[in-house]
mmCIF file with all atom_site columns, C-alpha atoms in Angstrom:
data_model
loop_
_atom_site.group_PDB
_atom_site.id
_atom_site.type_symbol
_atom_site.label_atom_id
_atom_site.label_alt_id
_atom_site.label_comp_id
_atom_site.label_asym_id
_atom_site.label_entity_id
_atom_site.label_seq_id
_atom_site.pdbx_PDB_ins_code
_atom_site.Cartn_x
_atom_site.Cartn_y
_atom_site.Cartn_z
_atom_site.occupancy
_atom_site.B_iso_or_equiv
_atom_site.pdbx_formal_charge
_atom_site.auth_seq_id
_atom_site.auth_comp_id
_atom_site.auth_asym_id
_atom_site.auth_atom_id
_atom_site.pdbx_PDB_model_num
ATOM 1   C CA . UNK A 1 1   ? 24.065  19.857 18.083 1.00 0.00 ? 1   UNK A CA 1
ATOM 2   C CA . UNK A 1 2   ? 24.759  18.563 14.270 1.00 0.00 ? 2   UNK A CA 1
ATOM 3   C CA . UNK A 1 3   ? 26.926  19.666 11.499 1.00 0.00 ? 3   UNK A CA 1
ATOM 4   C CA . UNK A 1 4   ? 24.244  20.103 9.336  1.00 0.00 ? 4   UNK A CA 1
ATOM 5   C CA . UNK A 1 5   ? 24.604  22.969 6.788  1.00 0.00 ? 5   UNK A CA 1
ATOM 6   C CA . UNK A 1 6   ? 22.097  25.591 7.206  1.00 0.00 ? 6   UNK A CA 1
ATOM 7   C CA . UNK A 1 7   ? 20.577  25.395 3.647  1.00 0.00 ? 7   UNK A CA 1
ATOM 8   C CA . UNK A 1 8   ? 19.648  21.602 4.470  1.00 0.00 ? 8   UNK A CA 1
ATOM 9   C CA . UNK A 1 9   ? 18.387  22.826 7.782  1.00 0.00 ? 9   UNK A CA 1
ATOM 10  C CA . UNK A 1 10  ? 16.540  25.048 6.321  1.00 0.00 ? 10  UNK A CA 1
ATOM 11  C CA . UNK A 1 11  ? 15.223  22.854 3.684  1.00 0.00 ? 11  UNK A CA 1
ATOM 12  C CA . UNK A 1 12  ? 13.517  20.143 6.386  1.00 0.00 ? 12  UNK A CA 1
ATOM 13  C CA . UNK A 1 13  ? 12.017  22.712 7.983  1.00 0.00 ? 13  UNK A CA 1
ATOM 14  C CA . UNK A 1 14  ? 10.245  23.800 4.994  1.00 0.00 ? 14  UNK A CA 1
ATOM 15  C CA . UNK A 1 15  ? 8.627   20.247 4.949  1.00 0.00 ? 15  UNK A CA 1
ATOM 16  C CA . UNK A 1 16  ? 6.028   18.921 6.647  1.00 0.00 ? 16  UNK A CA 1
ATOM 17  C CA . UNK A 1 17  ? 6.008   19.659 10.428 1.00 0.00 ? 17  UNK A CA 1
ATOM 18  C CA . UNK A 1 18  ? 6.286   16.042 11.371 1.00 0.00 ? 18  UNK A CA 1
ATOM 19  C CA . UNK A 1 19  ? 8.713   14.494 9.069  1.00 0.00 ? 19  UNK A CA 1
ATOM 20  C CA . UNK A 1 20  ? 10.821  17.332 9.688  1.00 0.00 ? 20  UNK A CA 1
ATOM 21  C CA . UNK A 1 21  ? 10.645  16.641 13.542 1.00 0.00 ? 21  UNK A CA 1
ATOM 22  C CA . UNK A 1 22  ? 11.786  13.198 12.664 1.00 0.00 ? 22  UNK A CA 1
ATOM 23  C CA . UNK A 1 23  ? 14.264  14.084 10.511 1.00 0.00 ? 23  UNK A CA 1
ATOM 24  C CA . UNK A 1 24  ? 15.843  16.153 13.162 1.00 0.00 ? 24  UNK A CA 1
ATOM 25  C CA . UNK A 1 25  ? 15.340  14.269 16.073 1.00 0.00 ? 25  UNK A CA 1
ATOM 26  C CA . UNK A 1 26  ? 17.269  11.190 13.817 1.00 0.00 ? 26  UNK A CA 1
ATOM 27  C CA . UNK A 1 27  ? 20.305  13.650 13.273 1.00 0.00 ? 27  UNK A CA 1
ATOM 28  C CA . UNK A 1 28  ? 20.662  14.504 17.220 1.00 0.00 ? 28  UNK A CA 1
ATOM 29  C CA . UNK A 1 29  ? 19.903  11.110 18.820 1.00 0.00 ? 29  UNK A CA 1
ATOM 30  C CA . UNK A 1 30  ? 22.703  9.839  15.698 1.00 0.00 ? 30  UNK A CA 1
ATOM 31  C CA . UNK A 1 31  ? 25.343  12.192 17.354 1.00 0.00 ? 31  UNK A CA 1
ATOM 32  C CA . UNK A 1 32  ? 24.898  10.236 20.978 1.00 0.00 ? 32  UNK A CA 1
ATOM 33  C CA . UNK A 1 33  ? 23.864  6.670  19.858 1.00 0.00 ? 33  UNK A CA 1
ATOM 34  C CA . UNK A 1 34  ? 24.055  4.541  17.384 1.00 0.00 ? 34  UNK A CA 1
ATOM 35  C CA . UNK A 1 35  ? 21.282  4.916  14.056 1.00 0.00 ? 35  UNK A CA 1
ATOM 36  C CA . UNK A 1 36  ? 19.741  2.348  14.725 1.00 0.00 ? 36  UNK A CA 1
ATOM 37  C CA . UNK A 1 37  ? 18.795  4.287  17.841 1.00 0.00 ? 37  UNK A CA 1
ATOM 38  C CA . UNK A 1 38  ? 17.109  6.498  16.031 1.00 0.00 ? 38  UNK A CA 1
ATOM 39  C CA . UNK A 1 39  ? 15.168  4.597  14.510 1.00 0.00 ? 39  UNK A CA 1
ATOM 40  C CA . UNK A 1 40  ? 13.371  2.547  17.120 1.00 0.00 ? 40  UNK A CA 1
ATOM 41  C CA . UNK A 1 41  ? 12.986  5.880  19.198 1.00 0.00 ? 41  UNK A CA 1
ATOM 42  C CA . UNK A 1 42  ? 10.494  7.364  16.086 1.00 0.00 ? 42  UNK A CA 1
ATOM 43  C CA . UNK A 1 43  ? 9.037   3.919  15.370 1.00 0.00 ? 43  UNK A CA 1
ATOM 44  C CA . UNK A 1 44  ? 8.141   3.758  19.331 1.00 0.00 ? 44  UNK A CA 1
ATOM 45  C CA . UNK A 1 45  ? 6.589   7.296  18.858 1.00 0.00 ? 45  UNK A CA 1
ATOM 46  C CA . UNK A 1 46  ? 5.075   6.702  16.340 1.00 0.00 ? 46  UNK A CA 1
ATOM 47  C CA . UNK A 1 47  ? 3.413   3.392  17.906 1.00 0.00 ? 47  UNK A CA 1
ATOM 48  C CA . UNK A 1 48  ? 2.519   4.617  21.361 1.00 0.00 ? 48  UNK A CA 1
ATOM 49  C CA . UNK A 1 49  ? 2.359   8.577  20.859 1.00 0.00 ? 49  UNK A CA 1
ATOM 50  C CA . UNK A 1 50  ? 1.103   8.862  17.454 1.00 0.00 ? 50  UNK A CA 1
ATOM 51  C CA . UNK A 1 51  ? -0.491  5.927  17.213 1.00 0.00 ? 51  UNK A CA 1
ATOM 52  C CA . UNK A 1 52  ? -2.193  5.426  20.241 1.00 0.00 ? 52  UNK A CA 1
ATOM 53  C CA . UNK A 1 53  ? -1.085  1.534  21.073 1.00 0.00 ? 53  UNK A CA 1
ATOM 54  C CA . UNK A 1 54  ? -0.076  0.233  24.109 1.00 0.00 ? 54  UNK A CA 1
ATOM 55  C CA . UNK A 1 55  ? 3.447   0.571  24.930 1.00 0.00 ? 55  UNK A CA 1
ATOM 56  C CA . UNK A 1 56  ? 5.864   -2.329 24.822 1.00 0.00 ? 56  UNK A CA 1
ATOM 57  C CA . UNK A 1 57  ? 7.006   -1.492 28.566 1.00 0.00 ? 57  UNK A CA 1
ATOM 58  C CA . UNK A 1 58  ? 5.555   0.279  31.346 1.00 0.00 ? 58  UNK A CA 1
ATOM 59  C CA . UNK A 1 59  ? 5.932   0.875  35.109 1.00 0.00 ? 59  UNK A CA 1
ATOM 60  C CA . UNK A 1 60  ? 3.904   -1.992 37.476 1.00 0.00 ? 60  UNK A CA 1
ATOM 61  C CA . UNK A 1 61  ? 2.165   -0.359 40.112 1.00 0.00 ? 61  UNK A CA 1
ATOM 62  C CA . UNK A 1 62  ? 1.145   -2.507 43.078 1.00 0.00 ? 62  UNK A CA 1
ATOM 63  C CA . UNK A 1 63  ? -2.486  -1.800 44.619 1.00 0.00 ? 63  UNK A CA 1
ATOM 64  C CA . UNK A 1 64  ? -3.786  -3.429 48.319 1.00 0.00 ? 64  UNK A CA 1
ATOM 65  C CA . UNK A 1 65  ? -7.178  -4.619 47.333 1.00 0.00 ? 65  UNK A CA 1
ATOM 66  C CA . UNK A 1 66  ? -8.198  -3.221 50.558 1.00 0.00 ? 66  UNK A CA 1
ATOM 67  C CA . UNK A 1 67  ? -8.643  0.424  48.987 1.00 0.00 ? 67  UNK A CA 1
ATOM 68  C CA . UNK A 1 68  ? -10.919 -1.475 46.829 1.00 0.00 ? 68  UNK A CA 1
ATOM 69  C CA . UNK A 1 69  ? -14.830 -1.599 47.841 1.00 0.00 ? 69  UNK A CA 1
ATOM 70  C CA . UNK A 1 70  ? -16.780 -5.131 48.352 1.00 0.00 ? 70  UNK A CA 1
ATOM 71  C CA . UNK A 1 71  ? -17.161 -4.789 44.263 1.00 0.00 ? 71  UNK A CA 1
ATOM 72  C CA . UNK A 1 72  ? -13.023 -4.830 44.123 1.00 0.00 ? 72  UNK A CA 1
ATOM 73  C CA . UNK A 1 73  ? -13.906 -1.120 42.572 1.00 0.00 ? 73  UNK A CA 1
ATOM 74  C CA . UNK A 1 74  ? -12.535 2.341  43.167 1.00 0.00 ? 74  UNK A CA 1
ATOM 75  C CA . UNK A 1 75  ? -13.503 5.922  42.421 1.00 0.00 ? 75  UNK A CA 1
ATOM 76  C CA . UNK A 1 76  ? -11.575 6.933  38.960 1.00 0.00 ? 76  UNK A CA 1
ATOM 77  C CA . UNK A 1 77  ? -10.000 9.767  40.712 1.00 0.00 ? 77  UNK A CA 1
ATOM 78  C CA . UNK A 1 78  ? -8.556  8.196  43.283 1.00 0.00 ? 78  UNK A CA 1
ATOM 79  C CA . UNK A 1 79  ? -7.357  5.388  41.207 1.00 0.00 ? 79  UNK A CA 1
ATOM 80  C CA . UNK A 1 80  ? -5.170  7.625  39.163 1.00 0.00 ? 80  UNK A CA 1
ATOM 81  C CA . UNK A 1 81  ? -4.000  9.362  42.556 1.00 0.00 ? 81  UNK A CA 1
ATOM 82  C CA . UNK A 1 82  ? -3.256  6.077  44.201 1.00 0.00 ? 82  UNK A CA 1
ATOM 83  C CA . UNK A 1 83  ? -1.181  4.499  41.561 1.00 0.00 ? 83  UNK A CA 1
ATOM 84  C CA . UNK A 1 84  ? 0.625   7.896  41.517 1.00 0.00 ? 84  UNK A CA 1
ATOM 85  C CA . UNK A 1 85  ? -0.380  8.442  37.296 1.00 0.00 ? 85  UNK A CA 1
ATOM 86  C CA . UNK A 1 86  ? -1.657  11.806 39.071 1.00 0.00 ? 86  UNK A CA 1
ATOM 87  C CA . UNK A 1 87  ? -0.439  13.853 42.329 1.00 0.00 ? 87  UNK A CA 1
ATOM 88  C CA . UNK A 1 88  ? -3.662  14.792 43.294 1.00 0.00 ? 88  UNK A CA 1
ATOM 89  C CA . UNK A 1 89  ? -7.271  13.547 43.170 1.00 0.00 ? 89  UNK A CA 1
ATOM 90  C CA . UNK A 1 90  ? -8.236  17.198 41.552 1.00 0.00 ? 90  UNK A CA 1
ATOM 91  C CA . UNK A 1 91  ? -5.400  16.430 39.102 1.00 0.00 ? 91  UNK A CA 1
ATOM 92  C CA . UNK A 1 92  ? -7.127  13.540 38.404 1.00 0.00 ? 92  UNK A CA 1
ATOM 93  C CA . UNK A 1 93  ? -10.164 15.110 38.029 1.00 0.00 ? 93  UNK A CA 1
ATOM 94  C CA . UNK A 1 94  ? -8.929  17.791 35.928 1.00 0.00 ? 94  UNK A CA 1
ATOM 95  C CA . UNK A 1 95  ? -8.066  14.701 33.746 1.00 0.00 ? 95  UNK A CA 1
ATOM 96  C CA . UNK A 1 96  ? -10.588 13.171 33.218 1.00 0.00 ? 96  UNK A CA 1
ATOM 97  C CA . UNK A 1 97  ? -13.116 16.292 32.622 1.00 0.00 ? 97  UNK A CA 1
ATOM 98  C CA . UNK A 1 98  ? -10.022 16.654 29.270 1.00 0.00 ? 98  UNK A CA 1
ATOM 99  C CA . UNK A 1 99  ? -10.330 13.192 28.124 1.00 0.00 ? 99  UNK A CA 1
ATOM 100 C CA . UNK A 1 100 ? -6.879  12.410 29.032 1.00 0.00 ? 100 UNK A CA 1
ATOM 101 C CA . UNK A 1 101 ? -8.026  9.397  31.336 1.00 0.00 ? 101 UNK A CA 1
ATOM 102 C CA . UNK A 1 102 ? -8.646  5.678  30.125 1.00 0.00 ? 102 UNK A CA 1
ATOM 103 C CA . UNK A 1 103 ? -7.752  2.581  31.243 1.00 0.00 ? 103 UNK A CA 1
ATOM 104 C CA . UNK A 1 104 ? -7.807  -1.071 29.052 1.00 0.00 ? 104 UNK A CA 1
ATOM 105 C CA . UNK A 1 105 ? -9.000  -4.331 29.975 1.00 0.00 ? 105 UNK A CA 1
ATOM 106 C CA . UNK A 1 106 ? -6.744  -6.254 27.479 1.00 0.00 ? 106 UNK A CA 1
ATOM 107 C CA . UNK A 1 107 ? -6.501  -4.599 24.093 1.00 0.00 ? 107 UNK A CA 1
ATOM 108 C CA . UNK A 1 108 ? -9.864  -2.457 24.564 1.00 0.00 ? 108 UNK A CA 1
ATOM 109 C CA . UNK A 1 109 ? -9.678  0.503  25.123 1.00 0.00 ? 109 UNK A CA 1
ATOM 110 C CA . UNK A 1 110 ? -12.497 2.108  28.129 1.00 0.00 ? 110 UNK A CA 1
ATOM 111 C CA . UNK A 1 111 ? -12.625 5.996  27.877 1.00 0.00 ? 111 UNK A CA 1
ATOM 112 C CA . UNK A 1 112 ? -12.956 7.659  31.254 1.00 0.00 ? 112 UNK A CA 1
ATOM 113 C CA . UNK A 1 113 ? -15.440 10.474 31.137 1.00 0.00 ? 113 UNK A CA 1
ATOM 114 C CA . UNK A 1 114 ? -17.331 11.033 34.458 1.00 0.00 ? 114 UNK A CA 1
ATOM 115 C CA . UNK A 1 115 ? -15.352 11.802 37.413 1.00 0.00 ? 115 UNK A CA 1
ATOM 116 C CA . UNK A 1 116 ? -17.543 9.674  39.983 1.00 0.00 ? 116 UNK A CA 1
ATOM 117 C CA . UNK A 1 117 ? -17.297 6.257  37.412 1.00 0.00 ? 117 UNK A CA 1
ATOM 118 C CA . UNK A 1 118 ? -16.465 3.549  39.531 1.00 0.00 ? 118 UNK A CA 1
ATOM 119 C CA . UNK A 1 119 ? -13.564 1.527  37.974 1.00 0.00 ? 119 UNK A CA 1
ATOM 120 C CA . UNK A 1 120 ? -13.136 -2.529 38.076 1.00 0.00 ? 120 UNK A CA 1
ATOM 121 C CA . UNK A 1 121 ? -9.868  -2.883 38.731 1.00 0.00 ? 121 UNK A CA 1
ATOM 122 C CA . UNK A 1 122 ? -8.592  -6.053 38.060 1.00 0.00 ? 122 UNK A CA 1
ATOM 123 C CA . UNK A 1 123 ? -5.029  -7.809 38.137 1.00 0.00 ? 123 UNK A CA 1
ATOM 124 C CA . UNK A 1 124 ? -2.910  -6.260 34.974 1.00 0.00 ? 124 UNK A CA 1
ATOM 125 C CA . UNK A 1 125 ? -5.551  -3.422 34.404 1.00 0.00 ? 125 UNK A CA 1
ATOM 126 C CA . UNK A 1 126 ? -3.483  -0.629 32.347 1.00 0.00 ? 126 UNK A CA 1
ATOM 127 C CA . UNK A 1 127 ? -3.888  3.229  33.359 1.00 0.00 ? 127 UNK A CA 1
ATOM 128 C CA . UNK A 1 128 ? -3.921  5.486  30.744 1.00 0.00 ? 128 UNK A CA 1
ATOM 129 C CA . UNK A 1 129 ? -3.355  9.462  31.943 1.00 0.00 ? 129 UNK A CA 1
ATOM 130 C CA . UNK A 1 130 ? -2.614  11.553 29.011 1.00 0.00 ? 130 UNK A CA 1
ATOM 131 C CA . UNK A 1 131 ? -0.428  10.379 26.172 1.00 0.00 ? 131 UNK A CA 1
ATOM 132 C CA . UNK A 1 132 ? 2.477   9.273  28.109 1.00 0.00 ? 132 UNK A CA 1
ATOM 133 C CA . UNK A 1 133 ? 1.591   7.644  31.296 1.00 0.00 ? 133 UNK A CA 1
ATOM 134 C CA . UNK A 1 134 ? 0.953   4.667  31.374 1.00 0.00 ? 134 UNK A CA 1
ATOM 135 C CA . UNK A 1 135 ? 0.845   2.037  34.741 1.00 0.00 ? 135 UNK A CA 1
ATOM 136 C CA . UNK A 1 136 ? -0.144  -1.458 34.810 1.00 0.00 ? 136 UNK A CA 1
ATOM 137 C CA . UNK A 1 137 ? -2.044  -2.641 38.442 1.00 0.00 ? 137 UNK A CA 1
ATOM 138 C CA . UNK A 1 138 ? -0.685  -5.619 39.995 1.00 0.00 ? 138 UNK A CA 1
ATOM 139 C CA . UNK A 1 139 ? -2.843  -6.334 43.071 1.00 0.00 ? 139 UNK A CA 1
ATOM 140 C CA . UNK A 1 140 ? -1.357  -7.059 46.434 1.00 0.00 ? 140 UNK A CA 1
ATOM 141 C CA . UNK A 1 141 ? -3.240  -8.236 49.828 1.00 0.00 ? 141 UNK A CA 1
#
């Protein structure tokens, strides 16, 4: 994928695991876009993956309050099925027994570690599953 010589190959690898990555990644995503490209792609990563910060941009999900209870709160597990962050409510269990599942009210973070917690879910509530999916709610009637 790059006309990199094999000694300089060679010589990122034998760096650090992670700067290497980069280093790479900056000389394929260069051969289809422009540097700058690059750039923002490992500074997003680097933000959101690496980091753990919100993302800049992520998929709305609409909810009907009525699979809400009286409390306007729903069972984790079927939260993450229902907004489709999981396929399955044992997905979603499966989850949230790894840690993978949290969900933020604002900037703060809320760690999801019981699979029968009953989650708030409010207008713009973000859904965390894993390290890359990400939903915001927007409720609907």
């Amino acid at each position: 994928l790059t006309d990199l010589p094999k000694s300089e190959y060679d010589r990122i690898l034998a760096g650090h695991p992670k700067e290497a990555k980069q280093a790479l990644a900056r000389l394929v995503i260069s051969g289809y876009h422009p540097t700058d490209d690059a750039e923002v792609a490992i500074a997003r990563w680097e933000k959101e993956i690496s980091g753990g910060q919100l993302p800049e941009s992520m998929p709305v999900v609409e909810l009907s309050r009525s699979h809400l209870d009286t409390e306007g709160k729903m069972a984790a597990p079927h939260l993450f099925k229902t907004t489709g962050l999981q396929p399955s409510t044992s997905e979603a269990i499966r989850l949230i027994k790894g840690g993978g599942a949290s969900f933020y009210l604002g900037e703060e973070k809320h760690a999801i570690t019981d699979r029968n917690e009953q989650v708030t879910v409010v207008d713009g509530l973000i859904l965390r599953a894993g390290k890359k999916k990400w939903a915001r709610v927007k409720l609907v009637d």
